[in-house]
XYZ file of C-alpha atoms in Angstrom:
628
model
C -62.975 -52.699 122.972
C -59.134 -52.377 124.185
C -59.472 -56.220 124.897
C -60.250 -56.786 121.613
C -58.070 -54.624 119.786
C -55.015 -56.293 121.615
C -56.693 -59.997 120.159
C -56.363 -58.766 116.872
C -53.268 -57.499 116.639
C -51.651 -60.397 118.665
C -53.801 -62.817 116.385
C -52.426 -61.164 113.118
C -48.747 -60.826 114.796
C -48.282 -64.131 115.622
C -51.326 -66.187 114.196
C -52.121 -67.269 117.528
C -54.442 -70.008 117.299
C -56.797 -71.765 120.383
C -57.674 -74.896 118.456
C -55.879 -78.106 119.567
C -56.922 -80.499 117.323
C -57.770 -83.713 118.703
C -55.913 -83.227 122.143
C -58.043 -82.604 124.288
C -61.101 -84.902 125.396
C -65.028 -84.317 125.001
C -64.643 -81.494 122.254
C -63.329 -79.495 124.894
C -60.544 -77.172 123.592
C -58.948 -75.735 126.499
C -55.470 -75.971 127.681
C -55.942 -77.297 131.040
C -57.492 -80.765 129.375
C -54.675 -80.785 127.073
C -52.244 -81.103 129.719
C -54.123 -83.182 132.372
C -52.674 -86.828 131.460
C -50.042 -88.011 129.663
C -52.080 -89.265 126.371
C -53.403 -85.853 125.792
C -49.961 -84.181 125.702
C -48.861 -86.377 123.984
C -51.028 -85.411 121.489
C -50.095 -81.689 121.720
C -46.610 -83.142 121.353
C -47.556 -84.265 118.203
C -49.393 -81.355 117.160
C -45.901 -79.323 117.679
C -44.908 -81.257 114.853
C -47.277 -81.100 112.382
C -46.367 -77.538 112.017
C -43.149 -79.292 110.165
C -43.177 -77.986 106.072
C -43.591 -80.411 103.382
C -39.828 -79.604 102.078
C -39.108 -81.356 99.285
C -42.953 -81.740 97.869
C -42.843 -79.504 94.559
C -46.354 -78.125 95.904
C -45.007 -77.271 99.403
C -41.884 -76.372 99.094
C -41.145 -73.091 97.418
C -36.854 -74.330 97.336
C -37.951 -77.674 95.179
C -38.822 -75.253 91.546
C -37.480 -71.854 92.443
C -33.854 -72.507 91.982
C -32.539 -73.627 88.703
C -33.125 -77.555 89.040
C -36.513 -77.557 87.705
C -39.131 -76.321 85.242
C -43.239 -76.638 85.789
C -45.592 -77.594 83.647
C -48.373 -76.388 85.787
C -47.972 -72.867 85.390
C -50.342 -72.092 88.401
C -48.028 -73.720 91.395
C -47.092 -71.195 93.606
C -43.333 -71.687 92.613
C -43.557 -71.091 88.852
C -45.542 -68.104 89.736
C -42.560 -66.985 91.749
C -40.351 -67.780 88.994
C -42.337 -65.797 86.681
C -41.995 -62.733 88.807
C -45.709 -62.887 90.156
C -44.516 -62.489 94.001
C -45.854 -59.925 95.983
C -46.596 -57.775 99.119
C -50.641 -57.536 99.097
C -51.085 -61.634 99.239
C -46.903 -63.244 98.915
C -46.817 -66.698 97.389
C -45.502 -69.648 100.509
C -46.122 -67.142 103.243
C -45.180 -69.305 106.535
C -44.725 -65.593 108.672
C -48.908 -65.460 108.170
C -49.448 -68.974 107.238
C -51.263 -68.436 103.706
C -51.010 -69.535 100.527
C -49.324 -73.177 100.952
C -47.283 -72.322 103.955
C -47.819 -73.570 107.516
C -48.719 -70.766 110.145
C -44.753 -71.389 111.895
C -45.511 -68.402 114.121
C -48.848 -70.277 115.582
C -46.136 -73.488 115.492
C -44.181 -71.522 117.778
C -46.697 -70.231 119.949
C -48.504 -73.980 120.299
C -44.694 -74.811 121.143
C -44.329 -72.338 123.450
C -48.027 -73.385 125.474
C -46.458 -76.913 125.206
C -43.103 -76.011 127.279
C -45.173 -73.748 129.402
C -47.706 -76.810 130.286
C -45.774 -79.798 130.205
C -44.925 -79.387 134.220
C -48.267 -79.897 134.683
C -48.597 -83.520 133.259
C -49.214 -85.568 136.524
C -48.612 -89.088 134.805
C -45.364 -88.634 133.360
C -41.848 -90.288 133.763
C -39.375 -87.370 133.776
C -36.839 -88.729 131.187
C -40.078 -88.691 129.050
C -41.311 -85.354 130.071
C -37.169 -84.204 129.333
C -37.436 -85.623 126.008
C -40.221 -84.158 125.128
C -39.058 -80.635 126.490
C -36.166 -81.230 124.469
C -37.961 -82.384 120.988
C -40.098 -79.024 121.073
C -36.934 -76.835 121.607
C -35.585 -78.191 118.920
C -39.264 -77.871 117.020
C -38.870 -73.950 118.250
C -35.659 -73.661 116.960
C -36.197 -75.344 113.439
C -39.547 -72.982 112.664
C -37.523 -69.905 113.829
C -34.142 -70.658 111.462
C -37.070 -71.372 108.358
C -38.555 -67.991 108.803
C -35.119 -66.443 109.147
C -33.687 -68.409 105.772
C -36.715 -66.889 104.034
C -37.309 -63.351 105.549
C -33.863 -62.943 107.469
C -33.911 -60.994 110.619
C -37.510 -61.838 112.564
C -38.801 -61.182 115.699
C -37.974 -63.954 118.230
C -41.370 -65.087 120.076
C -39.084 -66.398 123.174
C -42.650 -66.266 125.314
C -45.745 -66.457 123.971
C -47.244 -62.264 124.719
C -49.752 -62.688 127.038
C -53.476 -61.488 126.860
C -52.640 -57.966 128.949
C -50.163 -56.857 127.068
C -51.007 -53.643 125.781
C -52.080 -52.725 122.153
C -47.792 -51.116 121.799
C -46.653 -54.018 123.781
C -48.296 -56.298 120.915
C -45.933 -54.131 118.088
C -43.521 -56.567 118.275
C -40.273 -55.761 116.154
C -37.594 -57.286 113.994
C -34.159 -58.442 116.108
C -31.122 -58.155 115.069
C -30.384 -61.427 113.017
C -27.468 -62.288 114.863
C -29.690 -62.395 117.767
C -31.804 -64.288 115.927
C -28.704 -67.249 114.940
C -27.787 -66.844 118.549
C -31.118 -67.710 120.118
C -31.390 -70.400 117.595
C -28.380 -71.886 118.994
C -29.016 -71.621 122.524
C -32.378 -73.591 122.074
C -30.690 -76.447 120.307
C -27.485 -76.763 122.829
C -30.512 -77.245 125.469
C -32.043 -79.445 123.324
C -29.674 -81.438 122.396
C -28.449 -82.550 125.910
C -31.861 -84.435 126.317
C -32.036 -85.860 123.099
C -31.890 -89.472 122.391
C -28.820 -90.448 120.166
C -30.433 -92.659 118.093
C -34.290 -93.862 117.505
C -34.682 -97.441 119.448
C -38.538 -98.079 119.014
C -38.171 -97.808 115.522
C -41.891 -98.831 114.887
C -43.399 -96.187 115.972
C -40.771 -93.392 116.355
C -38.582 -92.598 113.886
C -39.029 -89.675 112.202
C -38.785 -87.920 116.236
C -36.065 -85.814 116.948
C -32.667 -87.000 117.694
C -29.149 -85.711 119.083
C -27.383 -86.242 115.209
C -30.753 -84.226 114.135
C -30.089 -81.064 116.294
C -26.675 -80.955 115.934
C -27.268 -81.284 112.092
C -29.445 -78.705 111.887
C -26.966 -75.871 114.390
C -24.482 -76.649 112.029
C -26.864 -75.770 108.629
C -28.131 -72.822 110.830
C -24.370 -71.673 111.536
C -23.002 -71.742 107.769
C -25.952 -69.866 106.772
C -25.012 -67.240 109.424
C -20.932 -66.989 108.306
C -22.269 -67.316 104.395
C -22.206 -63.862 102.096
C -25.673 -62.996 101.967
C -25.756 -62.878 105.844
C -22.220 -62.328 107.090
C -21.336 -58.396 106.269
C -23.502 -57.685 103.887
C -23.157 -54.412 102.757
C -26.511 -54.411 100.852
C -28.056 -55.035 103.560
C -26.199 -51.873 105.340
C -29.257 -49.428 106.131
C -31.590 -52.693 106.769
C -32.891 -51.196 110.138
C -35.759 -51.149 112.444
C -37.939 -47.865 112.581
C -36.451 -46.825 116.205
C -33.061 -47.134 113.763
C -31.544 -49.888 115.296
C -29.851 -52.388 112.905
C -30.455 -55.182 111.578
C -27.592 -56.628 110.419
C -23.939 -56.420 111.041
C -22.099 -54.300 108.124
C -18.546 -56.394 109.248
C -17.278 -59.822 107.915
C -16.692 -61.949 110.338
C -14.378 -64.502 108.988
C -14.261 -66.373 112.711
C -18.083 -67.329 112.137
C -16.864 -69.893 109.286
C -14.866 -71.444 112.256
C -17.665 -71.738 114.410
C -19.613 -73.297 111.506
C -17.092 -75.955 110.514
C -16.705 -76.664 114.497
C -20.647 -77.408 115.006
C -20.166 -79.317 111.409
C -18.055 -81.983 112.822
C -19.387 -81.932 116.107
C -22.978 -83.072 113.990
C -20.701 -85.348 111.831
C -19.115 -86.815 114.968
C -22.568 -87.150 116.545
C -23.882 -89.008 113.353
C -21.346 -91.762 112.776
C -21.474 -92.465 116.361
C -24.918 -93.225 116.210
C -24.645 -95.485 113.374
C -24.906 -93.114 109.866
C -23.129 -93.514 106.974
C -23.137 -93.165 103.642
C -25.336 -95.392 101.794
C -23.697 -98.150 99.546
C -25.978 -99.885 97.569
C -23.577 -103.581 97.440
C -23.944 -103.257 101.481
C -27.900 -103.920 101.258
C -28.778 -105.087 97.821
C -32.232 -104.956 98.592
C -32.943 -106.509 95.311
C -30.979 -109.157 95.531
C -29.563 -109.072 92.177
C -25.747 -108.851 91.367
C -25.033 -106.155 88.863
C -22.691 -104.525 87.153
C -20.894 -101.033 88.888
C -22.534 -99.230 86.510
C -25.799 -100.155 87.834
C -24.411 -100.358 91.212
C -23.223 -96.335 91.466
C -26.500 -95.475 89.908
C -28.334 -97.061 92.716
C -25.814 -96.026 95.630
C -27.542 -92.434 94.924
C -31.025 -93.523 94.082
C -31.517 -95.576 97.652
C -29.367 -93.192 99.366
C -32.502 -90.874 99.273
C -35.416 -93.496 98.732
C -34.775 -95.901 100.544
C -36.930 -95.805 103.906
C -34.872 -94.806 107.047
C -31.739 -96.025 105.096
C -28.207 -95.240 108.096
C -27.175 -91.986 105.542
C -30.392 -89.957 106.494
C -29.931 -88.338 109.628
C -33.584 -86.244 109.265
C -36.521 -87.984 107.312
C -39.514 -85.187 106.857
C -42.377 -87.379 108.463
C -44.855 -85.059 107.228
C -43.780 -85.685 103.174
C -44.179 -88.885 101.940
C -43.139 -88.587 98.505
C -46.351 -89.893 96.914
C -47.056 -87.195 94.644
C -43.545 -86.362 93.803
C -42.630 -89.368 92.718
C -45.901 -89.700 90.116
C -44.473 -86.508 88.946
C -41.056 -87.332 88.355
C -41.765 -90.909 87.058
C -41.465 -91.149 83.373
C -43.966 -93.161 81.130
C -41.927 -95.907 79.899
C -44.160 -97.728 77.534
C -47.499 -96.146 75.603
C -50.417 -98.431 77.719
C -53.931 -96.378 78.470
C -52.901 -97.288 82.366
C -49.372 -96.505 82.384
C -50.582 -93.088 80.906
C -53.071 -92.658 83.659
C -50.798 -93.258 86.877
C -48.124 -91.297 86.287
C -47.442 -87.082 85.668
C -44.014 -86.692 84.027
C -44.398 -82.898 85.223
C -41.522 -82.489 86.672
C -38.863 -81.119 83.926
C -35.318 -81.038 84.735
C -33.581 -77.927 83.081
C -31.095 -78.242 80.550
C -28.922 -75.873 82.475
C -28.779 -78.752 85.315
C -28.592 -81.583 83.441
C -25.010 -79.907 82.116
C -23.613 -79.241 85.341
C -22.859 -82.761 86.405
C -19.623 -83.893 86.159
C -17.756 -86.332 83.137
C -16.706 -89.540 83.985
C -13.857 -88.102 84.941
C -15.211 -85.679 87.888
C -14.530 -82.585 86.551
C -17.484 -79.995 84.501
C -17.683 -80.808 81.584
C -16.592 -77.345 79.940
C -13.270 -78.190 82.008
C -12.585 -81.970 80.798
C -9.642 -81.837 78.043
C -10.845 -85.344 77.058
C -14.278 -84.267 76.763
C -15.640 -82.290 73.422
C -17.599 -79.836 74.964
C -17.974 -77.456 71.716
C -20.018 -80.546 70.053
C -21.878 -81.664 73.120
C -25.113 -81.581 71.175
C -23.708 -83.692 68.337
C -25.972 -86.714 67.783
C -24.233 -89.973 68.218
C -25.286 -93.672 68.487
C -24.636 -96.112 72.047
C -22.961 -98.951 71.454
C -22.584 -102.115 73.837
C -20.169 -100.501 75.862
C -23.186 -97.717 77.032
C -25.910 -100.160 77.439
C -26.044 -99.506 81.441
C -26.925 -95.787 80.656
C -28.514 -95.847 77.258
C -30.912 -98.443 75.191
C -27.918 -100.161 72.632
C -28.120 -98.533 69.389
C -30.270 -95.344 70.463
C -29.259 -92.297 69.035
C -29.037 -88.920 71.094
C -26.906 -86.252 72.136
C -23.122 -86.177 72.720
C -23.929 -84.520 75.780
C -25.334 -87.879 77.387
C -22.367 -90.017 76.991
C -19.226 -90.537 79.524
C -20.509 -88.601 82.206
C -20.465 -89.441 85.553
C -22.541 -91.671 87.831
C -24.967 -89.199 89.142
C -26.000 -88.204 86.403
C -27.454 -91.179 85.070
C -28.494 -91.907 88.169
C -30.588 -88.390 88.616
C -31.762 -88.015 85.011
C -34.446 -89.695 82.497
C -33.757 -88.444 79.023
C -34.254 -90.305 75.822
C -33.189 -93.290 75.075
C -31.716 -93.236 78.597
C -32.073 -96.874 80.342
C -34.361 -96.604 83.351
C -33.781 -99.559 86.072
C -35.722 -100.698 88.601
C -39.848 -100.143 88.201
C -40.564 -103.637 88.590
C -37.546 -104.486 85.655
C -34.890 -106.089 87.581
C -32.812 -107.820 84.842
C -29.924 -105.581 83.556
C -30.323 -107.364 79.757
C -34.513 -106.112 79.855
C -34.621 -102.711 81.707
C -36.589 -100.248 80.504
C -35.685 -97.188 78.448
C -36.916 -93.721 78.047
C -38.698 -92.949 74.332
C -39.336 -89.084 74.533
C -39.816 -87.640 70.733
C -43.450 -86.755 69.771
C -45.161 -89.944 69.118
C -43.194 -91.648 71.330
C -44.601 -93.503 74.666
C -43.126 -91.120 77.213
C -42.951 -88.166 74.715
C -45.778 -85.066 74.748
C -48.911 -86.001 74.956
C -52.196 -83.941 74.935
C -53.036 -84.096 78.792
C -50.106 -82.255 79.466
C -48.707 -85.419 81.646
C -45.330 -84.976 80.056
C -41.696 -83.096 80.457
C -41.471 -79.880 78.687
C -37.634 -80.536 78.498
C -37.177 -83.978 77.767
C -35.966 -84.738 81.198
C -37.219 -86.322 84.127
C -36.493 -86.394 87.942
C -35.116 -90.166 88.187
C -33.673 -89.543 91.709
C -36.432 -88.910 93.321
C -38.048 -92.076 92.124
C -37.861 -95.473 94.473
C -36.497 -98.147 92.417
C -39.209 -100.240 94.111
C -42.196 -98.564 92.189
C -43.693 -101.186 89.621
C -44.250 -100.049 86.573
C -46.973 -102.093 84.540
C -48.858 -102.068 81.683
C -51.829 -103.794 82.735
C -52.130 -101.973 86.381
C -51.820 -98.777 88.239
C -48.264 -97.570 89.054
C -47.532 -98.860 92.566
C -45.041 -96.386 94.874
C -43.527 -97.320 97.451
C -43.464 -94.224 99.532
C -39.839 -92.450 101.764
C -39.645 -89.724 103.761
C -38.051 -87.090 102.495
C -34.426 -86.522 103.563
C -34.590 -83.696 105.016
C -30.303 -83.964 105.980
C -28.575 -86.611 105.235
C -24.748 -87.305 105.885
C -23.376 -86.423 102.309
C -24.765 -82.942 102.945
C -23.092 -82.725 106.044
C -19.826 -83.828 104.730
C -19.711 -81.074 102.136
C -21.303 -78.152 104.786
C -17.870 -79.264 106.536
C -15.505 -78.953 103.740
C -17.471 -75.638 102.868
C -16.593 -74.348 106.301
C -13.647 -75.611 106.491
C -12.132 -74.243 103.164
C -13.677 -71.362 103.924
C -11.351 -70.067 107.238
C -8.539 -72.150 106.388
C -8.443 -73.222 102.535
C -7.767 -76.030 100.594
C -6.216 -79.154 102.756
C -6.337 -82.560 103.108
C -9.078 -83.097 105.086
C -11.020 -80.661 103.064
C -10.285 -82.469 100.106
C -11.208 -85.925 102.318
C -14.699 -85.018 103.027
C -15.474 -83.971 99.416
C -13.709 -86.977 98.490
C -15.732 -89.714 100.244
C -18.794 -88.351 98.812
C -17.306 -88.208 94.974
C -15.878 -92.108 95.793
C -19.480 -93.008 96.847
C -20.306 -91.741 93.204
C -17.344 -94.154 91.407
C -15.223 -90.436 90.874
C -11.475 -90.270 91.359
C -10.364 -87.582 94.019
C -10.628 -83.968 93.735
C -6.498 -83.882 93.480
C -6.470 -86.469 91.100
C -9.495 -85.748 88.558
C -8.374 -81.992 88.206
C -4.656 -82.625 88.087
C -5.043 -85.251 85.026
C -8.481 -84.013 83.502
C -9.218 -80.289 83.839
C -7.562 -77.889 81.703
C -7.419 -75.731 84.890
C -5.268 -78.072 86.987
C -4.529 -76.326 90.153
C -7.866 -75.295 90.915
C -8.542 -76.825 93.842
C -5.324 -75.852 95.459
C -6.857 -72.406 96.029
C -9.651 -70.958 98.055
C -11.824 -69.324 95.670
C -11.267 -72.352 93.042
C -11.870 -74.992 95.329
C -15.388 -73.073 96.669
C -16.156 -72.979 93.035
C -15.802 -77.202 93.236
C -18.063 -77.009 96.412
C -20.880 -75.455 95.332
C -20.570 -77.506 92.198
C -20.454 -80.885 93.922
C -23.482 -79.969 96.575
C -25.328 -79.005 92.855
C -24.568 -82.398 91.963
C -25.294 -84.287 95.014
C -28.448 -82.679 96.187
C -29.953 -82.083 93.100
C -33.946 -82.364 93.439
C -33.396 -82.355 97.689
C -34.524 -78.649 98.184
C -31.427 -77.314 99.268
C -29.533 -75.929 95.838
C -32.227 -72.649 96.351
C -31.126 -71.779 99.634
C -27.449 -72.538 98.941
C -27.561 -69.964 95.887
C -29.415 -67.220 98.171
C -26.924 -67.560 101.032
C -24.042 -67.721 99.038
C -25.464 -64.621 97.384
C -25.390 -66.059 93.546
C -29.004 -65.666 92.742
C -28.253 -62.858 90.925
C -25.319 -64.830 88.473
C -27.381 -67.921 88.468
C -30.544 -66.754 88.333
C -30.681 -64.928 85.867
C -30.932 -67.047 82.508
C -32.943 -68.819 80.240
C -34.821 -71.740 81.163
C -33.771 -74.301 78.190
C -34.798 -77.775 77.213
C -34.887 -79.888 74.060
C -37.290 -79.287 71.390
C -40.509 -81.880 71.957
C -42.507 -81.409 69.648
C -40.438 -83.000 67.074
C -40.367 -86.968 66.052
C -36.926 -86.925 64.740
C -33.881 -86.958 66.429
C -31.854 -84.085 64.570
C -34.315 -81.378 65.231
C -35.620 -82.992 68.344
C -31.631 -82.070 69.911
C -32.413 -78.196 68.975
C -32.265 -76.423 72.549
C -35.789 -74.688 73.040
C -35.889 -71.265 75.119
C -38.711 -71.694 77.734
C -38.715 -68.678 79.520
C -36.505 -65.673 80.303
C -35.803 -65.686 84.799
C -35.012 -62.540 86.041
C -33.558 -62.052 89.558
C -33.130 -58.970 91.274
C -31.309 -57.942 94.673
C -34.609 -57.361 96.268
C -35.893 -61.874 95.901
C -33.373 -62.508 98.486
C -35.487 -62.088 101.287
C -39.095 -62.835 100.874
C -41.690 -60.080 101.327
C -43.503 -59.735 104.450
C -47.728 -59.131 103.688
C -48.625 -55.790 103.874
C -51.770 -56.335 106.292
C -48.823 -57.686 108.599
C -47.133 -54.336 108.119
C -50.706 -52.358 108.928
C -51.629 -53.795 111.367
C -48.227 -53.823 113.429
C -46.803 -50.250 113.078
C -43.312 -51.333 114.067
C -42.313 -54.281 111.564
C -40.505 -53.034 108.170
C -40.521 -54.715 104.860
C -37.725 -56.124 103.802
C -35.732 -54.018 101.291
C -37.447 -53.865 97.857
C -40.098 -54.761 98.228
């Protein structure tokens, strides 16, 4: 009975799991087979990582709808429900700690990567650069499903070694560590990692998506900001956060030396990644379409490939385990009104008004800042003429707030009347155009395939799809970026601003993302555009132009949520009403009245995700995380 008791609690603990899959031979799922040859842990291997989440799949991915990028038609995805304040303790929405509702188990990926490193000795048929490599990749694995627990719940307990069978029923009540221990054992599994890792993928056929050195250095440096950032780095909300036995779980001080460390590991990934060949995508350097076009066109599609296009030198991680498929049917637009056009794609996934004003003018400054721009009359209707005809259909009529703005936004946003290139259109004189008033082809329709704001996810769309009237939409499916290098540059001006403030090669890094983009510098743009000129000569106002440019650039790439919870802004962001344009009208003028979706609320306590109460029963010694 004591036996048994102890297998419960360690099975609800740690959802330990004694299923391998397909590893082992003759339907015989034991550990010893698993590890016998060199094919069958390979296999385990394998298994290790298809613990990986589905980041960036709107399904998946609780980041990709539960910031303030985009609004859900579907009303029963887990993230809306989130949105709509329907999280909770008895059965949480994305639960990864239990592995319910959406989420991988990531504490039975940690145990199956702990049997892994315990095992792999074992394999008799194995060259030992291999069996290093290996070793190494499930660290890293370890490390990765350890830092996405502690992004989402903050301090957990650390599952070094898996508990074995005889521990006793209070050896089993595992606790909550101290969340620097947590970052610090983090760390110390990628620095061993990383020594082992291969720099860059060579058999590119059938390995890339495997770990690499620019991949685990990437990653300590995302794991390190997030450590020095507000929400986690003296905290004082967080001050009576503690363990039952009283022992904290967070440090009450700022430590201002951790944005050091951060910017250090930054460069040292940064370093790691040009040296293995990644940079930043230019779209002139490739032309995979083999068209010349204009630099309108051109910055567009610097942005567009630099996430769709497959394995492309700027992404350092590619998720192997989310194709894109799905989000890419969602986000695609109907751009003419055939029965099979209609059929293939979802148009679900609705940009937010409040996004769709917080990229930048042509000039690369907000748009509330530009002194050439007339913000007050931004919803003003005026009509394109030839000189707009790379961003909107000639003579369409729409909103002031569509017109001279920068790059990325025309590259990340559908909206009507807005020209849409690529989708089997290659010719810059015949490219389609968005038509999104009621009656219109990609307007609301009755099968609720359509945008309940009247803008559409264009960035997340290969240019490669084909979009036909007389077949089925073709996609041409990417792996997900999971970190590319334009993140990277920005995490290092973050950190670096951060400890030292504004300087030159601050400003540098921020700048050769904004010139990828076709923007003038940071210096320049706010010195001869914004009516707040010295801005980015001080700390506070040039953090204010970071987190505004990694808005911009990663918009739709799953990492705006979890840069608005660590910098602590959910609360001043958060908080607001979900806005679009009005659909259900045929007519411009009262289609361009903003329409209030929904009210968010966010409150101190949706920082940290709740742990499930069961979790809590059964082990005595785990406490919920505050408010909840």
């Amino acid at each position: 009975m004591k036996n048994k008791l102890i297998s419960v609690i360690l099975m609800l603990v740690f959802i330990s799991c004694e299923n391998f899959l397909d590893v082992v031979p003759d339907n015989i799922a034991t550990i010893e087979n698993a590890f016998t040859m060199r094919n069958t842990a390979e296999k385990y291997l394998f298994t290790c990582y298809s613990y990986i989440p589905k980041n960036g799949d709107y399904i998946y991915d609780p980041a990709f709808m539960c910031a303030d990028e985009v609004w859900g038609l579907q009303q029963s995805w887990q993230a809306p429900q989130i949105v709509r304040g329907f999280q909770n303790v008895v059965n949480p929405l994305f639960n990864p700690w239990s592995g319910l509702t959406a989420s991988p188990a990531l504490y039975m990926a940690i145990r199956d990567c702990n049997i892994f490193l315990e095992n792999i000795a074992k394999v008799p048929d194995l060259e030992e650069y291999e069996r290093d490599r290996w070793i190494a990749e499930v660290k890293f694995l370890k490390a990765y499903y350890h830092f996405y627990l502690m992004r989402m719940y903050g301090p957990i307990p650390i599952v070094r070694d898996n508990l074995p069978i005889s521990v006793s029923i209070e050896g089993a009540k595992v606790k909550r560590d101290h969340f620097d221990d947590c970052i610090n054992y983090v760390v110390e599994l990628l620095d061993e990692a990383v020594v082992n890792l291969p720099p860059r993928i060579e058999a590119e056929a059938t390995e890339l998506g495997r770990i690499t050195q620019p991949i685990a250095l990437a990653l300590k440096a995302r794991v390190l900001i997030m450590a020095a950032s507000p929400l986690f780095n003296g905290n004082a909300d967080y001050l009576n956060f503690k363990n039952k036995d009283g022992s904290p779980l967070f440090s009450a001080t700022y430590e201002a030396e951790k944005w050091k460390i951060a910017a250090e590991a930054a460069m040292a990934a940064i370093n790691a990644a040009h040296e293995s060949g990644h940079k930043l995508y230019f779209f002139k350097e490739y032309n995979p379409l083999g068209k010349s076009l204009s630099d309108q066109t051109n910055y567009k599609l610097n942005l567009r490939y630099a996430i769709t296009s497959k394995w492309n030198p700027e992404i350092i991680w590619g998720n192997p385990n989310n194709l894109t498929n799905e989000n890419q049917k969602q986000a695609q637009a109907r751009l003419d009104g055939s029965t099979i056009g209609l059929a293939s794609t979802g148009s679900t996934l609705a940009p937010t008004l409040k996004l769709a004003e917080t990229f930048y003018t042509k000039n690369g400054v907000p748009i509330d800042e530009d002194i050439t721009w007339d913000y007050a009359g931004r919803y003003t209707l005026k009509k394109a003429t030839a000189n707009d005809k790379y961003y909107i259909k000639e003579g369409y009529e729409t909103v002031q707030l569509h017109f001279d703005r920068e790059s990325r936004f025309y590259a990340s946003l559908g909206f009507d009347g807005s020209i849409w290139y690529g989708q089997g259109k290659l010719s810059e004189d015949d490219s389609w155009h968005v038509e999104a008033k009621l009656g219109q082809y990609s307007g609301r329709i009755q099968s609720g395939q359509y945008s309940q704001t009247g803008y559409w996810a264009k960035k997340l769309v290969n240019p490669d799809n084909v979009y036909s009237s007389t077949v089925n939409y073709s996609i041409v499916s990417y792996p997900f970026p999971e970190i590319r290098l334009a993140d990277l540059y920005l995490l290092y001006a973050e950190a670096m601003n951060e400890y030292y403030g504004p300087s030159n090669e601050v400003y540098d890094y921020i700048n050769l993302v904004r010139e990828r983009a076709g923007l003038g510098s940071v210096q320049d743009s706010w010195e001869l555009f914004s009516v707040n000129s010295k801005k980015y000569t001080t700390k506070e106002g040039l953090r204010e132009i970071i987190h505004q440019e990694r808005g911009i650039e990663l918009a739709f790439e799953g990492q705006r949520y979890w840069d608005l919870m660590r910098w602590k802004k959910g609360i001043s962001e958060l908080n607001y009403i979900v806005q679009g344009w009005s659909i259900t009208e045929s007519d411009a003028v009262n289609y361009y009245k903003v329409n209030n979706l929904f009210k968010r609320t966010f409150k101190l306590k949706d920082y940290l995700w709740p742990i499930r109460e069961l979790d809590l029963i059964v082990n005595k010694n785990l406490v919920q995380n505050p408010g909840w």
